[in-house]
Coordinates of C-alpha atoms (C1' of nucleotides) in Angstrom, one line a residue:
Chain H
X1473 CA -6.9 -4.6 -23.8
X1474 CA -9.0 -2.0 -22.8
X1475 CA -7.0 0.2 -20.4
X1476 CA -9.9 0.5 -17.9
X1477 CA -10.8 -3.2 -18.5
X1478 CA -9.6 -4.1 -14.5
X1479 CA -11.6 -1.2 -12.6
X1480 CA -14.7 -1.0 -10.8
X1481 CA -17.8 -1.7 -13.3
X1482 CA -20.7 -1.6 -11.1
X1483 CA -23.3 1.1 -9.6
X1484 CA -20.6 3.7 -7.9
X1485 CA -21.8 5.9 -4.9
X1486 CA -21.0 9.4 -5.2
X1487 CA -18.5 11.4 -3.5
X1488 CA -19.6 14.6 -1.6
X1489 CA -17.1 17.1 -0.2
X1490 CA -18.1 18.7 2.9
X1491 CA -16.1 21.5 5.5
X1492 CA -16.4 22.5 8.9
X1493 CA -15.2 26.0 8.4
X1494 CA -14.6 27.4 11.7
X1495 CA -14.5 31.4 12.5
X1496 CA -13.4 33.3 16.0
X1497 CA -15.0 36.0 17.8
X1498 CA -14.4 37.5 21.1
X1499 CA -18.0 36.0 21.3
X1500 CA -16.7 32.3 21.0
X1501 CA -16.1 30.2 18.1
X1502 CA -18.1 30.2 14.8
X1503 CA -19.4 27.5 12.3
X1504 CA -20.6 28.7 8.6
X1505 CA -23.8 27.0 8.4
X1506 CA -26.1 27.2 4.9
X1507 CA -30.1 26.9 4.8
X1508 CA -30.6 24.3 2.2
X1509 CA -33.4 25.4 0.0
X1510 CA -33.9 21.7 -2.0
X1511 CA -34.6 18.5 -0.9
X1512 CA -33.6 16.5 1.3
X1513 CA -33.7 18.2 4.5
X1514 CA -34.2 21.9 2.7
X1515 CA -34.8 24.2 5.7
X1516 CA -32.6 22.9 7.6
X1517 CA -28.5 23.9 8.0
X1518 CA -25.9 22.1 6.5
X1519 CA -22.4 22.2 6.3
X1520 CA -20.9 24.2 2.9
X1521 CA -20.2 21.4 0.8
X1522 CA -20.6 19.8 -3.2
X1523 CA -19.5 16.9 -5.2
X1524 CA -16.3 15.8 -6.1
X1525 CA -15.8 16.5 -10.0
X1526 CA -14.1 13.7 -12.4
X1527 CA -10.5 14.3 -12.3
X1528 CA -10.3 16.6 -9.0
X1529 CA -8.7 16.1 -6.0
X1530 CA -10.1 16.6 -2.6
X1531 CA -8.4 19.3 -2.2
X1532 CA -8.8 21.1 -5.4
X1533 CA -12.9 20.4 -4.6
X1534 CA -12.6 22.1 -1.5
X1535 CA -11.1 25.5 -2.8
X1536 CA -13.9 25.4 -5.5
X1537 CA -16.8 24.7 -3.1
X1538 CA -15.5 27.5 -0.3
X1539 CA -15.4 29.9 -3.3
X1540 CA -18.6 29.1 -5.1
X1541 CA -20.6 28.8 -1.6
X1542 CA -18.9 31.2 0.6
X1543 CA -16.2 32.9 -1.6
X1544 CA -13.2 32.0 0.2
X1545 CA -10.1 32.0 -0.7
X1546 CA -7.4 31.8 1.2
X1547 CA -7.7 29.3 4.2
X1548 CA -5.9 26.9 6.2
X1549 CA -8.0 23.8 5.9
X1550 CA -6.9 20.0 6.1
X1551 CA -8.7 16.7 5.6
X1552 CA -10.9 15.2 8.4
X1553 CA -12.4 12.2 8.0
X1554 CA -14.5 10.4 5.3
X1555 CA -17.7 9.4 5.8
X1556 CA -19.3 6.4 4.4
X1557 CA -22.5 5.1 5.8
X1558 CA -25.2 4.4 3.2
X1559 CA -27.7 5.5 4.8
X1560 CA -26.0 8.9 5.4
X1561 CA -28.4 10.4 2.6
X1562 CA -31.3 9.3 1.8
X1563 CA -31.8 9.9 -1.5
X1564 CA -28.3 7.4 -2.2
X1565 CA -25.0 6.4 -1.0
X1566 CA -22.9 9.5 -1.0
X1567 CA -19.6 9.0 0.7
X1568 CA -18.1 12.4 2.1
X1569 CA -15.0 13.5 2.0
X1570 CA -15.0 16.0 5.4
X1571 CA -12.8 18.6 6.1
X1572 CA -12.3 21.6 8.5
X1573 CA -10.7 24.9 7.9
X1574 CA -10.2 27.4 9.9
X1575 CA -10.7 31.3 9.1
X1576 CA -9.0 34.4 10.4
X1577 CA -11.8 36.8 9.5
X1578 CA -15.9 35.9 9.9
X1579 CA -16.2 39.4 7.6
X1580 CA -16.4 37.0 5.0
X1581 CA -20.0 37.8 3.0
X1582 CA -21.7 34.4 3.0
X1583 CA -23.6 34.4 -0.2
X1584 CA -26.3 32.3 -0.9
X1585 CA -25.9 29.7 -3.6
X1586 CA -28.0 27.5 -5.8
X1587 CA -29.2 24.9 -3.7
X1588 CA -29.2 27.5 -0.5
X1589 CA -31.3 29.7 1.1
X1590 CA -29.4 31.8 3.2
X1591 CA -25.4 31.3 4.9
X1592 CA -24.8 32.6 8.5
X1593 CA -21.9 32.4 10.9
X1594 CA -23.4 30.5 14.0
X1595 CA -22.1 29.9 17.5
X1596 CA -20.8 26.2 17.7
X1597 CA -22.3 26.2 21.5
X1598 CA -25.8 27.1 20.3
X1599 CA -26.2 23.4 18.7
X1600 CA -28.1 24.4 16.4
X1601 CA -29.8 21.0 14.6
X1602 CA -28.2 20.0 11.3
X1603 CA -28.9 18.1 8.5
X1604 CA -27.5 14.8 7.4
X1605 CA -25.1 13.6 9.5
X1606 CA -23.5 17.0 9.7
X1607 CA -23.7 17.2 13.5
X1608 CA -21.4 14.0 13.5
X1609 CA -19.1 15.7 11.0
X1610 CA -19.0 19.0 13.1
X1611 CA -18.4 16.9 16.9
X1612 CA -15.4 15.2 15.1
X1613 CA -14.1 18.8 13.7
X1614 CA -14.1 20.0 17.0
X1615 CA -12.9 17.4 18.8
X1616 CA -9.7 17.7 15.8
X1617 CA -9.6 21.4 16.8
X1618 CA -9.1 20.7 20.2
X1619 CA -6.6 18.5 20.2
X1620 CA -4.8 20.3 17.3
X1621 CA -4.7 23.5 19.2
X1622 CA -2.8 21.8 21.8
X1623 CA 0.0 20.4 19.7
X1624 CA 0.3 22.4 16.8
X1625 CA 0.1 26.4 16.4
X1626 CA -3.0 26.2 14.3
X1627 CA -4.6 28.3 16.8
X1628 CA -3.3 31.6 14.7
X1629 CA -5.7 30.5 11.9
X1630 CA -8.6 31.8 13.7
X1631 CA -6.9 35.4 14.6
X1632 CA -6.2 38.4 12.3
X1633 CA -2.1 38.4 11.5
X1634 CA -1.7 40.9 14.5
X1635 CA -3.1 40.0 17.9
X1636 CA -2.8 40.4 21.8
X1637 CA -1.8 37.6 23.8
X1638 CA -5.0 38.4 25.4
X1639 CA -7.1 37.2 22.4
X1640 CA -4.9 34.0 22.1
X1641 CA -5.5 33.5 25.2
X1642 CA -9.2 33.5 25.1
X1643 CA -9.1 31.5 22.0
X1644 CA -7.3 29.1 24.1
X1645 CA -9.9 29.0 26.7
X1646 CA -12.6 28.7 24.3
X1647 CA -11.3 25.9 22.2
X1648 CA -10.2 23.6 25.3
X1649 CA -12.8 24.6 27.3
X1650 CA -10.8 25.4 30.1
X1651 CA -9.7 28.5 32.0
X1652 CA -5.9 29.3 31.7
X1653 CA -3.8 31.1 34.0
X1654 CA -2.7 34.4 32.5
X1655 CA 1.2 34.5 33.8
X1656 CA 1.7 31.1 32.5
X1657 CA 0.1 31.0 29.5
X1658 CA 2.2 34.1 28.5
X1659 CA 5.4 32.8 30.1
X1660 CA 5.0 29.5 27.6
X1661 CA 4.1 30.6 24.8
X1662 CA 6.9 33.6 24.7
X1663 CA 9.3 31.3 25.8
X1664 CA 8.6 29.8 22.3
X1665 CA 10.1 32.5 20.7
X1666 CA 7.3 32.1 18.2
X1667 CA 5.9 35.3 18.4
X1668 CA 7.4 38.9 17.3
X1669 CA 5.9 41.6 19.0
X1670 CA 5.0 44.8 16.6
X1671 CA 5.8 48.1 16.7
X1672 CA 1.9 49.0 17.8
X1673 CA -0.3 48.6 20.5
X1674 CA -3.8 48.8 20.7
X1675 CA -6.4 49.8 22.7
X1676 CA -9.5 48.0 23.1
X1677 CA -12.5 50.4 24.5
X1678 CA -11.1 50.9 28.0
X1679 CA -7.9 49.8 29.6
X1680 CA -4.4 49.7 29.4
X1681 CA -3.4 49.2 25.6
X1682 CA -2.2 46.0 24.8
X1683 CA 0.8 44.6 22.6
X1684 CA 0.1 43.5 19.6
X1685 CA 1.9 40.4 17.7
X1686 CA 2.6 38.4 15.1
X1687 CA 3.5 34.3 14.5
X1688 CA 6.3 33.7 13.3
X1689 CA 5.6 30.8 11.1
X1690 CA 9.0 30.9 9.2
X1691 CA 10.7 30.4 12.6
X1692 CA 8.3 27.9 13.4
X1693 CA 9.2 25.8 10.2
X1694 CA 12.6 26.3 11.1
X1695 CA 12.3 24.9 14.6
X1696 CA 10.3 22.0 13.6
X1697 CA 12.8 20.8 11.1
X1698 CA 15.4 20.9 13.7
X1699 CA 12.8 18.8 16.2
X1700 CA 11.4 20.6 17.8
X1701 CA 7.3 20.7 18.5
X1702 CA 4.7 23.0 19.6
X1703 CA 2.9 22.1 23.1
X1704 CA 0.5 23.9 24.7
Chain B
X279 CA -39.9 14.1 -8.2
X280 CA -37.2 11.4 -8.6
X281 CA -35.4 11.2 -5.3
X282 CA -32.1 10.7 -6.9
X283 CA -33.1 13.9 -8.7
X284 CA -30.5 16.1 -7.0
X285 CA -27.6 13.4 -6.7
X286 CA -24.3 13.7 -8.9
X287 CA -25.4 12.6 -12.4
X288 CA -21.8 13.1 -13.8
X289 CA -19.0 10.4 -14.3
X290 CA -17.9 9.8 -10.8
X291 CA -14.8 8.2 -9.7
X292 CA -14.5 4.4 -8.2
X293 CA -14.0 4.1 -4.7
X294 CA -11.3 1.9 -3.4
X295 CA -10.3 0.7 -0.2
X296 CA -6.6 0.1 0.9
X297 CA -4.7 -1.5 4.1
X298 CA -2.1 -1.1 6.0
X299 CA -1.5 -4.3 8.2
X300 CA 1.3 -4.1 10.9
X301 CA 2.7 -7.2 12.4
X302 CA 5.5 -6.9 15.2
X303 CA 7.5 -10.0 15.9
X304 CA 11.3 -9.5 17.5
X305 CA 12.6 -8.3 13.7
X306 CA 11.2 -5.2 13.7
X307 CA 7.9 -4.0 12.2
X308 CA 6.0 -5.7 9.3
X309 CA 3.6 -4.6 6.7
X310 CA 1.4 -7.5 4.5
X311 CA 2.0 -6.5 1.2
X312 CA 0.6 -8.6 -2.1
X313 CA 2.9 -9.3 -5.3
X314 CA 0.1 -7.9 -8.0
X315 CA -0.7 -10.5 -10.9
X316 CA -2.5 -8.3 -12.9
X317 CA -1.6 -5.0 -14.8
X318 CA -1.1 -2.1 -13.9
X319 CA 1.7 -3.0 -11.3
X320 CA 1.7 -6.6 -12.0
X321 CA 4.7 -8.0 -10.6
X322 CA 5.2 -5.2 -8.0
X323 CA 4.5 -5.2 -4.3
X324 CA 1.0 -3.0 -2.9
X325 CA -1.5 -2.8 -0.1
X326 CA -4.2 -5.1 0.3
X327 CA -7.1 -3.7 -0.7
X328 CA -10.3 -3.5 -3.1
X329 CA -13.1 -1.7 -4.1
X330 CA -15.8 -0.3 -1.8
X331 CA -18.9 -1.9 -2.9
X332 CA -22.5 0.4 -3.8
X333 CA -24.7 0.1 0.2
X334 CA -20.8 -1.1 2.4
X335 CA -19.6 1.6 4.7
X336 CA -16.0 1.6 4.4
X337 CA -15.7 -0.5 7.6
X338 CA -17.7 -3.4 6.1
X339 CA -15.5 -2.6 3.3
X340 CA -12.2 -3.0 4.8
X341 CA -13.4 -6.3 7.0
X342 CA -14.4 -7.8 4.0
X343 CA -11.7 -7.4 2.3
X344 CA -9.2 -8.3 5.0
X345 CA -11.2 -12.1 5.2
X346 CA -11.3 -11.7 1.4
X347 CA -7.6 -11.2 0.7
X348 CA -5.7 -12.2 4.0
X349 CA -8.2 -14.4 6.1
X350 CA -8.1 -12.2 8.7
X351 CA -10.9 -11.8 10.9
X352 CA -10.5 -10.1 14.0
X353 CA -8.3 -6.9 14.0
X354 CA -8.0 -3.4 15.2
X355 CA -8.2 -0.2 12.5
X356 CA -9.2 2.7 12.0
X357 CA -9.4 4.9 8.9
X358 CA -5.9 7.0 7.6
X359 CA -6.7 9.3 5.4
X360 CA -8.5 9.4 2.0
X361 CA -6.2 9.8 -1.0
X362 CA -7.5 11.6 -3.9
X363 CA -4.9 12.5 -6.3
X364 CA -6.6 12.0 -9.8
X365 CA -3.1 11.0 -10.9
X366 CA -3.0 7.9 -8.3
X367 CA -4.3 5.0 -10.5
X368 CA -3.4 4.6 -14.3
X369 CA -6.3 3.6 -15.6
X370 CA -8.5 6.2 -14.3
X371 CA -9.5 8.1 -11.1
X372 CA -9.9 5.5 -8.2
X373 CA -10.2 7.5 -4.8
X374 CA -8.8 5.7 -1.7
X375 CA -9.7 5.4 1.6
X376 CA -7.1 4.1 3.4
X377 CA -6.8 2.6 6.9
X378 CA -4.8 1.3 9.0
X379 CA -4.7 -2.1 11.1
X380 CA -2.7 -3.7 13.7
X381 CA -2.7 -7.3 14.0
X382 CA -1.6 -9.6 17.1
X383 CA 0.1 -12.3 15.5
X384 CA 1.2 -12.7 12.1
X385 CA 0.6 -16.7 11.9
X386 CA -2.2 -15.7 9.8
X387 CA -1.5 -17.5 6.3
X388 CA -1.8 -14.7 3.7
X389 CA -3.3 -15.8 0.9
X390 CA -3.1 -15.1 -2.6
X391 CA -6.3 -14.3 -4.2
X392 CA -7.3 -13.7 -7.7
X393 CA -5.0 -10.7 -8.9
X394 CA -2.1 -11.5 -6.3
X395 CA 0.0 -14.2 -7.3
X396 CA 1.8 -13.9 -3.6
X397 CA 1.6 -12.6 -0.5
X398 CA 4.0 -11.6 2.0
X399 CA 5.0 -9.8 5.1
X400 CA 7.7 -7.6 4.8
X401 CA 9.9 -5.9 7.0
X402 CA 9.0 -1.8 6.9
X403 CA 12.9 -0.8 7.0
X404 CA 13.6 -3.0 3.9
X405 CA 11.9 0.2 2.1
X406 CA 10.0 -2.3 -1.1
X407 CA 9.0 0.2 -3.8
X408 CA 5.2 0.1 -4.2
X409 CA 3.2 0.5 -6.3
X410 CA 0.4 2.7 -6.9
X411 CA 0.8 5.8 -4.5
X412 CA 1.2 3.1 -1.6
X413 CA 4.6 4.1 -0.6
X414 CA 2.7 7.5 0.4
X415 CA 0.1 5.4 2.1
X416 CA 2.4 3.6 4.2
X417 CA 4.3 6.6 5.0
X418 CA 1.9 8.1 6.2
X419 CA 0.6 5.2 8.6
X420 CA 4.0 5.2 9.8
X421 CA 3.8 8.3 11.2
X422 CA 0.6 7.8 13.1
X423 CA 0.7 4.8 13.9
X424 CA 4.3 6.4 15.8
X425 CA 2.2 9.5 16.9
X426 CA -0.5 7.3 18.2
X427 CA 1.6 5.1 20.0
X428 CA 2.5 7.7 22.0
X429 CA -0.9 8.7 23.3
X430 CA -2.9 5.6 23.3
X431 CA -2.9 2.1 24.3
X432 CA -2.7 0.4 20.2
X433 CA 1.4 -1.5 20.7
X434 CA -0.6 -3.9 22.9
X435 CA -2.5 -4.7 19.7
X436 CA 0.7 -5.7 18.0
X437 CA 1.4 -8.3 21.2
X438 CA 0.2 -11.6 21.6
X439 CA -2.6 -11.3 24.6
X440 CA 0.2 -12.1 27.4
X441 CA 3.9 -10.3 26.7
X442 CA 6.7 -9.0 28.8
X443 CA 8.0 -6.2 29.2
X444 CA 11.2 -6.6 27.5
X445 CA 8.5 -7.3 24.4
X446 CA 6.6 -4.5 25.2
X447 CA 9.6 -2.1 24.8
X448 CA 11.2 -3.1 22.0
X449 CA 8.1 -2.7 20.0
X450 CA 8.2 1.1 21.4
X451 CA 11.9 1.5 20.9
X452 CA 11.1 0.3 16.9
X453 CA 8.1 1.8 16.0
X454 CA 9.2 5.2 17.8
X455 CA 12.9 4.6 16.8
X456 CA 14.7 5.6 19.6
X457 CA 16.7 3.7 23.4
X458 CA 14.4 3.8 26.0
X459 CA 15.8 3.3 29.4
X460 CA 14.3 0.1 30.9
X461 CA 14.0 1.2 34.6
X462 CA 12.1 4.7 33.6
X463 CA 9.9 2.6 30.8
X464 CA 8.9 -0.2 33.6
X465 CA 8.7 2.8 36.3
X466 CA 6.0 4.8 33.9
X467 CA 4.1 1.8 32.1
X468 CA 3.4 -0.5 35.8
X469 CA 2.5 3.2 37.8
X470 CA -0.7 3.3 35.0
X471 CA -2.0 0.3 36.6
X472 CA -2.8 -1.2 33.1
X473 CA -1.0 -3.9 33.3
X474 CA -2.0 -7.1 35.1
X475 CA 0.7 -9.4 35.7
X476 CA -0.5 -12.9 35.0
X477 CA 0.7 -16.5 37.0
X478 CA 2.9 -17.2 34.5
X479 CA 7.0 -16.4 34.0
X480 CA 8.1 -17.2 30.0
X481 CA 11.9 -18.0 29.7
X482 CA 13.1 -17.0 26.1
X483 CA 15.8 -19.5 25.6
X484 CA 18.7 -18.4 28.5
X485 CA 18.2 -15.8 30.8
X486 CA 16.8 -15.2 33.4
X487 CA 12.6 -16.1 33.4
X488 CA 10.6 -13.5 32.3
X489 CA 6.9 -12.4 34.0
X490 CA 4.1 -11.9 31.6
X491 CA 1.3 -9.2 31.7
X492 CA -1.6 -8.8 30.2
X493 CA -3.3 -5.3 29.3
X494 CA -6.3 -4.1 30.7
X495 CA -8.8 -3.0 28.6
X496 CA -11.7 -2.7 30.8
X497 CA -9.7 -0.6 33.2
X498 CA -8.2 1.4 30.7
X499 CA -11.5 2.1 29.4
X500 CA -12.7 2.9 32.9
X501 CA -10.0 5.5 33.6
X502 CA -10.1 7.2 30.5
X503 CA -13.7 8.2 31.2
X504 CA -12.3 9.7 34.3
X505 CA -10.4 11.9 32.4
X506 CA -7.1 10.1 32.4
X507 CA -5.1 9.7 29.6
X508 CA -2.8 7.0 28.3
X509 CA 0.9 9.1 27.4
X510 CA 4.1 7.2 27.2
Chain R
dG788 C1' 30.7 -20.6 36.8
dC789 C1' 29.5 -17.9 33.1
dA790 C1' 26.6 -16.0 29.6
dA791 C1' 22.1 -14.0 29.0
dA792 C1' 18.2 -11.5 30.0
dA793 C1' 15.1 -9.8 34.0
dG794 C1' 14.5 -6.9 37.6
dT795 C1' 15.1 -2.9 40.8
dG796 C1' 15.9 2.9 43.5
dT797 C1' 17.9 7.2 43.9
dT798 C1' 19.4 11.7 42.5
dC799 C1' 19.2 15.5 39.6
dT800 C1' 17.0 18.5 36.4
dT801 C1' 13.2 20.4 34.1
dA802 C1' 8.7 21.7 33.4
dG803 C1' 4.2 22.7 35.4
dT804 C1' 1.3 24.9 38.7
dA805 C1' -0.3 28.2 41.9
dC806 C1' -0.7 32.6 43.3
dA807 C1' -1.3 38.8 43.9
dC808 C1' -0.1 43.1 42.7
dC809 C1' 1.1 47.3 39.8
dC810 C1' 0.5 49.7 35.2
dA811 C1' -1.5 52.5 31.5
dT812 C1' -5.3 54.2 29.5
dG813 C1' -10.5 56.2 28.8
dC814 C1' -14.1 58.3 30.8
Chain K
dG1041 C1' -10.0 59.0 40.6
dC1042 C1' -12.0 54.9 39.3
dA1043 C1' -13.1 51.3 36.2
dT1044 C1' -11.0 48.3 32.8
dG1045 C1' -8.0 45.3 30.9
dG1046 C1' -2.6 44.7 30.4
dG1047 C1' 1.5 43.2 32.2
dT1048 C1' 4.9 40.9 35.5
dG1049 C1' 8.0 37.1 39.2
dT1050 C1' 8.6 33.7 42.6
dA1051 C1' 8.1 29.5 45.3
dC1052 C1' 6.4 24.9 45.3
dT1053 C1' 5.4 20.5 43.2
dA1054 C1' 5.5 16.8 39.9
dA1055 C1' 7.3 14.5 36.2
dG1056 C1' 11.2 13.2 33.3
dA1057 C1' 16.0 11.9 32.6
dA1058 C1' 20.3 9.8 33.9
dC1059 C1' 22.5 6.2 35.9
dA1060 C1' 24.7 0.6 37.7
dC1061 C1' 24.2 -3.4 40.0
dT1062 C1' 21.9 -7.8 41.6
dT1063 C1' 18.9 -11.9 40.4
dT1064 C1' 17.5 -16.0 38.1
dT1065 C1' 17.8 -19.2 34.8
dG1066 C1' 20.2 -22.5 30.9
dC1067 C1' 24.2 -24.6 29.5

DNA sequence: GCAAAAGTGTTCTTAGTACACCCATGC
DNA sequence: GCATGGGTGTACTAAGAACACTTTTGC
């Protein structure tokens, strides 16, 4: 008996993989958006995605695709949701696989790829009009984010490995969409014990220089094991 | 130009869809698991679930094949996670999207269909080896369907339409695996005003008579557009 | 009348929130 | 010396945790 004799025989829609990689700015957070230069919806921006190969994981088509579309490596990315209505492109049924990853650096040189025109960093608030159902994709990535942020220290993703509690702070505020009281949010978040503060300050244009620090995320894994969890 | 022209031409994986069904009865927590007839596995214990069919979202998917395999009809889900692994199925890759449902009651006759010789509900602690990758599939229900409890209003989904309290905690204290205390749990759940307490006391065999309660939805769906949210 | 499960309040502790001024630097 | 952003402590309030006895029924 054939081994294969039991599987699925007929027509099989094909399986896309498609991120939300999100950036951070002191400007607000960042989407990497590419101009599709083909057909279906070429002009318009898309999320960096491709197909899933024979005999790939998810996850090992999402590191290809960051690196052949926006040569990224390393990144903190998880799985989002899959997406499977037929009509979600019209040329077939494509199921996507969605996930989001978060960057600590928008330096990253977007290049251009096959299919695409041009990559940029855009402003999630600026809503810019995407292809697809890419704007679905992107509303549930940031809905994710948000309530990620609150309960797990993922927020360090998005900032270099040293950072003032000022910039958390703001990328707090930006994420949840919600102003923070400054005492407090520093009171909480050292009473962690999560963050190590470095030898250096730093001074940004004007002001009194500010500490600089780093996450801890060996202490982290150590805490969770023994129960305990990250609120914010 | 062929509109297909720019789809995945390649080999592509079959899609498959796979279910987790929780029942809660007084026991503890039960999953509906199907004795395979067929190789590979046959003889051992998985998830319902089928292949996704070319122009079905994985929703219609799922509902068909819940009627299809188990006769149910009405239910609550909502997708897990899709697992990818290349390695998961024998015969070749078969990508899963897996979800998750909770069921009221679990009079529902499970029936065995063409590849299942039987059908069963199973108690979750007596830890059946799967087969498949399914043990990870259930695992990881477990721990949302835990995490979700927490933060939303699903256990009631596990309860016949009128329960008491005593039912309602139990089913927390098992799913979340920990003693509640019954004055703080009664205290936190009535104060939501979620609850309506119906004409009708239930007496479970000695004891004193019990009053029943019945969620509701409508005002739960009310507050939570006022910003409130569900947390127990 | 006793076994069994339902029902009920108060105190203490902890975490959250609100709030205003001084400090170090660049220009 | 002033503009700019960094840094700090306390009092009040709300939520969570701990805790033991009375009530109603079946047998």
């Amino acid at each position: 008996m054939c081994a294969a004799s039991h599987t699925y025989q007929f027509p099989r829609p094909a399986i896309a993989v498609d991120c939300v990689v999100f950036g951070y700015s002191p400007e607000g957070l960042h989407v990497l958006l590419l101009k599709r230069g083909v057909e279906p919806f070429a002009g318009k921006w898309v999320l960096p995605g491709g197909f899933l190969h024979q005999g790939e994981s998810g996850d090992e088509a999402l590191k290809r695709l960051l690196l052949e579309k926006a040569g990224i490596q390393k990144i903190w990315a998880e799985q989002l949701y899959t997406f499977t209505n037929p009509a979600r492109d019209p040329r077939e049924q494509i199921i996507s696989i969605a996930y989001f990853a978060l960057v600590k650096s928008m330096d990253i040189e977007p290049v251009a790829g096959r299919d695409t025109v041009e990559a940029q960093w855009k402003l999630v608030q600026s809503r810019i009009a995407l292809g697809f159902d890419h704007a679905e994709i992107l509303q549930t990535a940031l809905d994710r984010l948000a309530a990620k942020l609150r309960w797990q220290p993922v927020g360090f993703e998005l900032l270099p490995p040293k950072f003032t509690l000022s910039e958390l702070q703001h990328l707090y505020e930006t994420i949840l969409r919600k102003s923070i009281d400054k005492r407090n949010f520093r009171k909480k978040i050292l009473a962690m014990n999560l963050l190590d503060a470095c030898d250096e300050q730093v001074t940004a244009g004007s002001g009194r220089p500010a500490q600089l620090y780093r996450f801890n995320a060996k202490k982290y894994k150590e805490l969770s094991r023994q129960g305990f969890h990250f609120e914010l």
